[in-house]
Short mmCIF file of C-alpha atoms and ligand atoms in Angstrom, two decimals:
data_model
loop_
_atom_site.label_atom_id
_atom_site.label_comp_id
_atom_site.label_asym_id
_atom_site.label_seq_id
_atom_site.Cartn_x
_atom_site.Cartn_y
_atom_site.Cartn_z
CA UNK A 1 116.82 -38.36 150.71
CA UNK A 2 113.19 -39.30 151.49
CA UNK A 3 114.31 -42.92 151.76
CA UNK A 4 117.18 -42.34 153.98
CA UNK A 5 115.01 -40.29 156.67
CA UNK A 6 112.40 -42.32 156.56
CA UNK A 7 114.62 -45.47 157.57
CA UNK A 8 115.98 -43.70 160.10
CA UNK A 9 112.54 -42.65 161.58
CA UNK A 10 111.89 -46.72 161.35
CA UNK A 11 114.58 -47.61 163.13
CA UNK A 12 114.63 -44.61 165.95
CA UNK A 13 111.22 -46.20 166.56
CA UNK A 14 112.33 -49.69 166.61
CA UNK A 15 114.65 -49.08 169.38
CA UNK A 16 112.27 -47.43 170.72
CA UNK A 17 109.68 -49.76 171.23
CA UNK A 18 112.23 -52.68 171.88
CA UNK A 19 113.21 -50.54 174.90
CA UNK A 20 109.87 -50.01 176.12
CA UNK A 21 108.87 -53.72 175.32
CA UNK A 22 111.07 -54.94 177.48
CA UNK A 23 110.77 -52.74 180.75
CA UNK A 24 110.01 -54.79 183.68
CA UNK A 25 106.14 -53.80 184.90
CA UNK A 26 104.72 -54.81 188.14
CA UNK A 27 101.75 -55.15 189.69
CA UNK A 28 100.79 -56.10 193.25
CA UNK A 29 97.63 -57.27 195.32
CA UNK A 30 97.16 -58.73 198.78
CA UNK A 31 96.07 -62.35 198.44
CA UNK A 32 96.10 -65.23 200.07
CA UNK A 33 97.27 -63.80 203.13
CA UNK A 34 100.73 -62.26 201.20
CA UNK A 35 101.24 -59.60 198.81
CA UNK A 36 101.47 -61.24 195.40
CA UNK A 37 102.90 -59.54 192.91
CA UNK A 38 102.93 -59.89 188.43
CA UNK A 39 105.92 -58.55 186.45
CA UNK A 40 105.31 -58.82 183.03
CA UNK A 41 108.03 -57.43 180.43
CA UNK A 42 105.92 -56.67 176.85
CA UNK A 43 103.32 -53.88 177.44
CA UNK A 44 100.90 -55.83 175.50
CA UNK A 45 101.51 -58.74 177.85
CA UNK A 46 100.10 -56.14 180.96
CA UNK A 47 96.55 -57.00 180.02
CA UNK A 48 96.85 -60.19 180.84
CA UNK A 49 98.04 -59.21 184.83
CA UNK A 50 94.59 -58.77 185.72
CA UNK A 51 93.46 -62.76 185.13
CA UNK A 52 96.14 -63.64 187.19
CA UNK A 53 95.21 -61.68 189.88
CA UNK A 54 91.53 -62.83 189.13
CA UNK A 55 92.52 -66.99 189.33
CA UNK A 56 94.49 -65.87 192.94
CA UNK A 57 91.24 -65.05 194.84
CA UNK A 58 89.31 -67.84 192.81
CA UNK A 59 91.62 -70.81 194.33
CA UNK A 60 92.11 -68.46 197.75
CA UNK A 61 88.63 -68.39 198.11
CA UNK A 62 88.20 -71.97 197.39
CA UNK A 63 91.17 -73.33 199.82
CA UNK A 64 90.85 -70.91 202.53
CA UNK A 65 90.06 -73.07 205.21
CA UNK A 66 89.27 -69.74 207.12
CA UNK A 67 86.44 -69.01 204.88
CA UNK A 68 83.14 -69.91 205.58
CA UNK A 69 82.30 -70.32 202.13
CA UNK A 70 85.42 -72.15 201.15
CA UNK A 71 85.41 -75.72 199.48
CA UNK A 72 87.94 -76.43 202.43
CA UNK A 73 85.83 -74.87 205.67
CA UNK A 74 83.12 -77.11 204.23
CA UNK A 75 85.73 -79.97 204.26
CA UNK A 76 86.56 -79.32 207.91
CA UNK A 77 83.27 -78.32 209.11
CA UNK A 78 81.89 -81.83 207.71
CA UNK A 79 85.00 -84.04 209.29
CA UNK A 80 83.82 -87.51 210.40
CA UNK A 81 80.08 -87.10 209.18
CA UNK A 82 80.45 -86.69 205.47
CA UNK A 83 82.28 -86.82 202.49
CA UNK A 84 81.80 -82.95 200.94
CA UNK A 85 81.96 -82.80 196.69
CA UNK A 86 84.55 -79.79 195.81
CA UNK A 87 86.05 -78.67 192.24
CA UNK A 88 88.28 -79.96 190.31
CA UNK A 89 91.15 -77.70 190.89
CA UNK A 90 90.66 -78.16 194.84
CA UNK A 91 90.34 -82.25 194.05
CA UNK A 92 94.07 -82.06 192.73
CA UNK A 93 95.27 -80.22 194.93
CA UNK A 94 94.41 -82.16 197.99
CA UNK A 95 95.55 -85.79 196.28
CA UNK A 96 98.90 -83.90 195.44
CA UNK A 97 99.43 -82.86 198.71
CA UNK A 98 98.20 -86.58 200.29
CA UNK A 99 100.80 -88.31 197.60
CA UNK A 100 103.58 -85.68 198.56
CA UNK A 101 102.67 -86.31 202.71
CA UNK A 102 103.45 -89.64 202.25
CA UNK A 103 106.45 -89.01 200.01
CA UNK A 104 107.87 -86.88 202.77
CA UNK A 105 107.01 -88.79 205.03
CA UNK A 106 104.71 -87.77 207.29
CA UNK A 107 106.90 -84.22 207.44
CA UNK A 108 104.50 -82.51 204.85
CA UNK A 109 101.11 -82.83 206.62
CA UNK A 110 98.30 -81.58 205.79
CA UNK A 111 96.06 -82.65 208.55
CA UNK A 112 98.14 -80.36 210.70
CA UNK A 113 94.96 -77.63 211.36
CA UNK A 114 93.87 -78.09 214.74
CA UNK A 115 96.90 -78.16 215.81
CA UNK A 116 98.48 -75.13 214.35
CA UNK A 117 94.58 -73.06 215.44
CA UNK A 118 96.13 -74.59 219.31
CA UNK A 119 99.48 -72.48 218.88
CA UNK A 120 97.61 -69.11 217.54
CA UNK A 121 99.86 -68.05 214.48
CA UNK A 122 97.06 -67.60 212.07
CA UNK A 123 95.71 -65.11 214.99
CA UNK A 124 96.70 -62.63 217.47
CA UNK A 125 96.32 -65.48 220.42
CA UNK A 126 99.53 -66.70 219.58
CA UNK A 127 100.67 -69.17 222.75
CA UNK A 128 102.34 -71.91 224.03
CA UNK A 129 99.89 -74.82 224.92
CA UNK A 130 100.57 -77.75 227.21
CA UNK A 131 101.92 -81.02 226.13
CA UNK A 132 98.64 -83.08 227.19
CA UNK A 133 97.10 -80.16 224.50
CA UNK A 134 99.77 -80.98 221.99
CA UNK A 135 99.71 -84.49 222.29
CA UNK A 136 95.88 -84.60 222.14
CA UNK A 137 95.69 -83.66 218.78
CA UNK A 138 98.90 -84.80 217.02
CA UNK A 139 96.83 -88.06 218.08
CA UNK A 140 93.64 -86.55 215.02
CA UNK A 141 96.89 -86.09 211.95
CA UNK A 142 96.47 -89.12 210.49
CA UNK A 143 96.73 -88.88 206.45
CA UNK A 144 95.15 -92.09 206.28
CA UNK A 145 91.90 -90.46 207.73
CA UNK A 146 92.06 -88.51 204.37
CA UNK A 147 89.32 -90.13 201.89
CA UNK A 148 89.58 -88.63 198.66
CA UNK A 149 87.04 -90.39 195.87
CA UNK A 150 88.05 -89.89 192.14
CA UNK A 151 85.04 -90.75 190.61
CA UNK A 152 82.84 -88.78 192.76
CA UNK A 153 85.03 -86.29 193.71
CA UNK A 154 84.30 -85.94 197.15
CA UNK A 155 86.87 -85.36 200.22
CA UNK A 156 86.39 -87.06 203.55
CA UNK A 157 88.24 -86.03 206.94
CA UNK A 158 87.32 -89.67 208.63
CA UNK A 159 88.27 -88.16 212.30
CA UNK A 160 86.21 -85.34 213.78
CA UNK A 161 88.85 -83.98 215.11
CA UNK A 162 90.76 -83.31 212.08
CA UNK A 163 91.16 -80.38 209.93
CA UNK A 164 92.55 -79.83 206.66
CA UNK A 165 95.26 -77.14 206.21
CA UNK A 166 97.16 -76.85 202.75
CA UNK A 167 98.89 -73.50 204.11
CA UNK A 168 102.26 -75.03 203.25
CA UNK A 169 101.71 -76.11 199.43
CA UNK A 170 98.38 -74.09 198.04
CA UNK A 171 100.83 -70.54 197.35
CA UNK A 172 103.61 -73.01 195.09
CA UNK A 173 100.60 -74.67 193.58
CA UNK A 174 98.80 -71.25 192.86
CA UNK A 175 102.46 -69.65 191.56
CA UNK A 176 102.12 -72.42 189.05
CA UNK A 177 98.74 -72.21 188.00
CA UNK A 178 99.48 -68.74 187.43
CA UNK A 179 102.73 -69.27 185.50
CA UNK A 180 100.48 -71.87 183.04
CA UNK A 181 97.45 -69.21 182.76
CA UNK A 182 100.48 -66.59 181.71
CA UNK A 183 101.76 -69.08 178.95
CA UNK A 184 98.52 -69.81 177.90
CA UNK A 185 97.38 -65.94 177.46
CA UNK A 186 101.12 -65.48 175.13
CA UNK A 187 103.54 -64.77 177.76
CA UNK A 188 106.88 -65.24 177.23
CA UNK A 189 108.57 -63.81 180.09
CA UNK A 190 107.07 -63.30 183.46
CA UNK A 191 107.13 -63.36 187.34
CA UNK A 192 104.95 -64.30 189.71
CA UNK A 193 106.04 -64.10 193.52
CA UNK A 194 103.52 -64.70 196.54
CA UNK A 195 105.08 -64.06 199.10
CA UNK A 196 108.67 -65.49 198.75
CA UNK A 197 107.23 -68.21 196.49
CA UNK A 198 108.78 -67.32 193.40
CA UNK A 199 107.13 -69.43 189.83
CA UNK A 200 109.62 -67.64 186.72
CA UNK A 201 108.45 -67.69 183.60
CA UNK A 202 110.73 -68.74 180.68
CA UNK A 203 113.89 -66.33 180.58
CA UNK A 204 115.87 -62.67 180.14
CA UNK A 205 115.50 -62.15 176.59
CA UNK A 206 119.26 -62.43 175.53
CA UNK A 207 118.45 -66.57 176.69
CA UNK A 208 119.89 -65.77 180.06
CA UNK A 209 118.72 -67.58 183.26
CA UNK A 210 116.71 -65.52 185.86
CA UNK A 211 118.59 -64.84 188.85
CA UNK A 212 116.00 -65.31 191.98
CA UNK A 213 117.76 -63.78 195.19
CA UNK A 214 116.83 -66.13 197.89
CA UNK A 215 116.07 -63.87 201.57
CA UNK A 216 118.95 -63.84 204.22
CA UNK A 217 116.76 -64.38 207.71
CA UNK A 218 119.33 -62.33 209.46
CA UNK A 219 119.14 -59.46 206.87
CA UNK A 220 116.02 -56.84 205.62
CA UNK A 221 113.77 -57.99 203.01
CA UNK A 222 115.59 -58.23 200.36
CA UNK A 223 119.27 -58.42 201.88
CA UNK A 224 120.20 -62.48 199.89
CA UNK A 225 122.23 -65.08 201.43
CA UNK A 226 122.70 -66.44 198.16
CA UNK A 227 121.00 -66.37 194.58
CA UNK A 228 119.87 -69.30 191.52
CA UNK A 229 119.69 -69.43 188.21
CA UNK A 230 116.20 -70.57 186.70
CA UNK A 231 113.53 -71.10 184.36
CA UNK A 232 110.14 -72.25 183.65
CA UNK A 233 110.80 -73.19 187.41
CA UNK A 234 109.20 -72.30 191.66
CA UNK A 235 111.81 -71.08 194.21
CA UNK A 236 109.60 -71.75 197.37
CA UNK A 237 111.39 -70.88 200.61
CA UNK A 238 110.44 -71.88 204.26
CA UNK A 239 112.13 -70.57 207.58
CA UNK A 240 111.44 -70.25 211.27
CA UNK A 241 111.80 -66.27 210.53
CA UNK A 242 109.23 -65.67 208.58
CA UNK A 243 106.64 -66.15 211.64
CA UNK A 244 107.01 -66.76 214.50
CA UNK A 245 106.46 -65.07 218.45
CA UNK A 246 108.52 -65.10 221.46
CA UNK A 247 107.65 -66.20 225.07
CA UNK A 248 110.24 -66.24 227.83
CA UNK A 249 112.91 -65.63 225.46
CA UNK A 250 112.10 -68.70 223.17
CA UNK A 251 111.13 -68.13 219.74
CA UNK A 252 107.75 -70.73 218.57
CA UNK A 253 107.79 -70.58 215.04
CA UNK A 254 104.69 -71.60 212.70
CA UNK A 255 106.23 -74.43 210.88
CA UNK A 256 105.42 -77.89 213.14
CA UNK A 257 107.60 -81.46 213.32
CA UNK A 258 103.98 -83.20 212.82
CA UNK A 259 105.88 -85.63 215.13
CA UNK A 260 105.73 -83.65 218.14
CA UNK A 261 103.07 -81.09 217.05
CA UNK A 262 105.93 -78.60 218.50
CA UNK A 263 107.95 -75.98 216.06
CA UNK A 264 110.32 -77.88 214.47
CA UNK A 265 113.70 -77.92 215.57
CA UNK A 266 116.26 -78.74 212.97
CA UNK A 267 119.33 -77.99 211.76
CA UNK A 268 118.21 -75.88 209.20
CA UNK A 269 117.89 -71.88 209.36
CA UNK A 270 116.36 -71.77 205.66
CA UNK A 271 115.45 -74.22 202.50
CA UNK A 272 114.69 -73.23 199.57
CA UNK A 273 113.54 -76.01 196.98
CA UNK A 274 114.05 -75.09 192.97
CA UNK A 275 110.66 -77.22 191.07
CA UNK A 276 109.20 -77.42 187.41
CA UNK A 277 106.28 -78.63 190.18
CA UNK A 278 105.30 -75.33 192.36
CA UNK A 279 103.65 -77.81 195.09
CA UNK A 280 106.20 -79.66 195.61
CA UNK A 281 108.57 -77.32 195.37
CA UNK A 282 105.90 -75.63 198.40
CA UNK A 283 105.36 -78.83 200.10
CA UNK A 284 109.07 -80.15 200.08
CA UNK A 285 110.29 -77.21 201.64
CA UNK A 286 108.11 -77.04 204.78
CA UNK A 287 108.90 -81.14 204.90
CA UNK A 288 112.19 -80.23 205.01
CA UNK A 289 112.54 -77.47 207.23
CA UNK A 290 111.61 -79.96 209.37
CA UNK A 291 113.50 -82.74 208.23
CA UNK A 292 116.91 -80.97 208.61
CA UNK A 293 120.08 -81.11 206.06
CA UNK A 294 120.84 -84.82 205.53
CA UNK A 295 117.38 -85.70 205.30
CA UNK A 296 117.19 -82.91 202.33
CA UNK A 297 119.86 -84.34 200.38
CA UNK A 298 118.24 -87.46 200.58
CA UNK A 299 114.65 -86.17 199.64
CA UNK A 300 116.04 -83.64 196.96
CA UNK A 301 118.13 -86.65 195.50
CA UNK A 302 115.54 -89.27 195.24
CA UNK A 303 112.63 -86.79 193.67
CA UNK A 304 115.61 -84.91 191.59
CA UNK A 305 115.07 -81.26 192.67
CA UNK A 306 117.63 -78.87 193.49
CA UNK A 307 117.84 -77.34 196.65
CA UNK A 308 119.98 -74.30 198.48
CA UNK A 309 119.95 -74.65 202.06
CA UNK A 310 121.35 -72.33 205.29
CA UNK A 311 122.18 -74.23 208.16
CA UNK A 312 122.28 -73.61 211.40
CA UNK A 313 126.29 -73.05 211.46
CA UNK A 314 125.72 -70.48 208.56
CA UNK A 315 126.84 -72.73 205.97
CA UNK A 316 125.55 -72.46 202.76
CA UNK A 317 125.14 -75.73 200.45
CA UNK A 318 124.16 -76.01 196.78
CA UNK A 319 122.06 -79.49 196.34
CA UNK A 320 121.45 -80.99 193.28
CA UNK A 321 123.66 -77.82 191.25
P1 LIG B 1 104.59 -70.50 204.39
O1 LIG B 1 103.50 -70.12 204.11
O2 LIG B 1 104.57 -68.99 205.36
O3 LIG B 1 105.19 -69.46 203.11
P2 LIG B 1 105.25 -72.75 204.61
O4 LIG B 1 104.89 -73.30 203.03
O5 LIG B 1 106.36 -73.88 204.65
O6 LIG B 1 105.55 -71.23 204.84
O7 LIG B 1 103.53 -73.73 205.58
C1 LIG B 1 103.33 -72.84 206.25
C2 LIG B 1 102.09 -73.43 207.32
O8 LIG B 1 101.56 -74.69 206.55
C3 LIG B 1 101.64 -72.92 208.57
O9 LIG B 1 101.29 -71.57 208.68
C4 LIG B 1 100.81 -74.07 209.19
O10 LIG B 1 99.24 -73.33 208.43
C5 LIG B 1 101.49 -75.05 208.00
N1 LIG B 1 102.03 -76.25 208.65
C6 LIG B 1 103.00 -76.13 209.81
N2 LIG B 1 103.77 -77.47 209.60
C7 LIG B 1 103.41 -77.87 209.07
C8 LIG B 1 103.77 -79.48 208.04
N3 LIG B 1 105.03 -80.01 209.17
N4 LIG B 1 103.13 -79.46 207.74
C9 LIG B 1 102.26 -79.43 207.02
N5 LIG B 1 101.66 -77.75 206.90
C10 LIG B 1 102.08 -77.39 208.10
MG1 LIG B 2 105.79 -75.12 202.22
#
């Protein structure tokens, strides 16, 4: 009798603990200018979350070009005067940014800082600059003026008018570092969401992939126009609806065409890139938004990444699925 009772008790306990173990648990913090959420499923994994947020804060403190103590701020301050020695993380990210600029034929260009400032997207002084102002700054965005010294770990902007802006790559990169950190802490199942830059770790307990919803630009936050199934990958979305202002009935959004220095005007409303490489997913999402649907298909085929596009005629296209 006792044995039976014990068995029933143990199995009941197991059931309870397995239910508790698989409850999603999320913590939020505002870092990198966005709402960051980390979700874990096992109770024991909760203790790893604090480390993710401190990692993200550390990355932000190095990469935020508006923070006077950041490495990127120092690189920009010393543009045209001298190379700046930076940490390993920052050096690797800037090297990736350089390579991804070449890979996208300059549609992703990490030297758009001054042009972006001209439009005031990161401030409350949004305005439409004159054609002269724009063209005078676009001439200072040549990627060959970004000089990286592998041995010295230094970054040098040759042109004193150039400014590094990693806003289109940093969150995707950071989401992958956060995922790597969680895995190093033994976490097998989790999601990291940095303001819509999602990185999923592992799969559901029963072996199913995660289902990630892609924001419908026409709906309230949380309304999806498509879903993708994935595991151990980043899903990064760029769209003109995310940050913009309206002047005289015209919408000016924050993703610039590096060739014109003006908000891009392709046939895409939204583009999501799915790749295990978080930095690539982020840089490509920005580049593809600039390039438009046809070039997106070519780029995704060349680099073997999946993408979901919403075109201006409201068609949903799954690329490389
Ligand atoms: P978000 O950061 O809003 O998720 P993106 O990843 O597309 O969106 O990055 C947009 C940011 O990157 C802009 O706010 C600006 O700082 C910078 N940027 C704008 N256009 C470009 C571009 N063509 N290439 C690289 N960076 C860009
Ligand atoms: Mg991007």
